[in-house]
Amino acid sequence: MDLVRGQLVRSRAGRDRAHTFAVLAVEGQMLFLADGHLHKLSCAKRKKKMHVAPTATVLQGEFLACDEQLRGAIRAYDAQSPI
């Protein structure tokens, strides 16, 4: 499972299960994730790779510039692909 910056993933475990996040960085088995709401770009959530399900959607760089744009992109993805 090769994850890249900007790729959308869904959480498979934890209290945020089924929540959509964008990958900000990959360090070994750990991912740094943000959703623009609870987990801002400035304070990313750490989560292991095995606890997320990757999607085929990769956001462009402009959506990772600010929390509002990231929130909008994730909201649009969730509307198209409900759980």
XYZ file of C-alpha atoms in Angstrom:
83
model
C 0.000 0.000 0.000
C 1.825 3.058 -1.324
C 0.273 6.263 -0.028
C 1.148 9.713 -1.373
C 0.693 13.269 -0.133
C -2.843 14.461 -0.833
C -4.401 11.003 -1.080
C -7.729 10.587 0.704
C -8.033 7.714 3.163
C -10.811 6.452 5.404
C -10.119 5.452 8.963
C -10.828 1.767 9.686
C -10.159 1.790 13.433
C -10.496 4.042 16.447
C -13.131 6.515 17.479
C -12.776 8.273 14.119
C -13.754 5.100 12.196
C -15.190 5.800 8.708
C -13.910 9.397 8.839
C -12.160 10.728 5.711
C -8.693 12.296 5.985
C -6.046 13.598 3.596
C -2.494 12.272 3.883
C -0.022 15.064 4.647
C 3.109 12.962 5.119
C 4.278 9.365 5.339
C 7.029 8.361 7.760
C 7.614 4.620 7.843
C 4.421 2.978 9.112
C 2.994 6.267 10.425
C 0.810 8.695 8.511
C 0.143 12.332 9.296
C -3.503 13.059 8.476
C -5.710 16.144 8.425
C -9.372 16.816 7.748
C -9.420 20.607 8.097
C -11.927 20.451 10.946
C -10.857 18.556 14.065
C -7.365 17.841 12.780
C -6.038 20.979 11.130
C -3.125 21.162 8.719
C -0.999 22.726 11.465
C -1.724 19.929 13.970
C -1.992 16.681 12.033
C -3.218 13.376 13.459
C -0.769 10.459 13.588
C -2.165 7.083 12.576
C -0.662 3.765 11.493
C -1.011 2.715 7.849
C -2.804 -0.487 8.774
C -5.628 1.498 10.373
C -6.673 3.305 7.195
C -8.261 2.267 3.898
C -6.833 4.140 0.896
C -9.051 5.605 -1.813
C -8.168 6.307 -5.428
C -8.644 10.071 -4.973
C -5.555 12.275 -4.700
C -6.053 15.979 -3.987
C -3.986 18.592 -5.797
C -1.652 20.881 -3.862
C -4.056 23.853 -3.737
C -6.484 21.833 -1.604
C -3.738 21.274 0.970
C -3.007 25.011 1.269
C -5.627 25.894 3.901
C -8.116 24.145 6.159
C -11.197 25.599 4.420
C -10.250 24.211 1.015
C -9.381 20.828 2.520
C -12.719 20.695 4.349
C -14.576 21.493 1.132
C -12.724 18.838 -0.863
C -13.386 16.155 1.762
C -17.050 17.189 2.031
C -17.427 16.903 -1.784
C -15.744 13.466 -1.774
C -17.975 12.208 1.050
C -21.085 13.412 -0.838
C -20.014 11.445 -3.940
C -18.846 8.326 -2.095
C -20.942 7.709 1.012
C -19.951 4.881 3.284
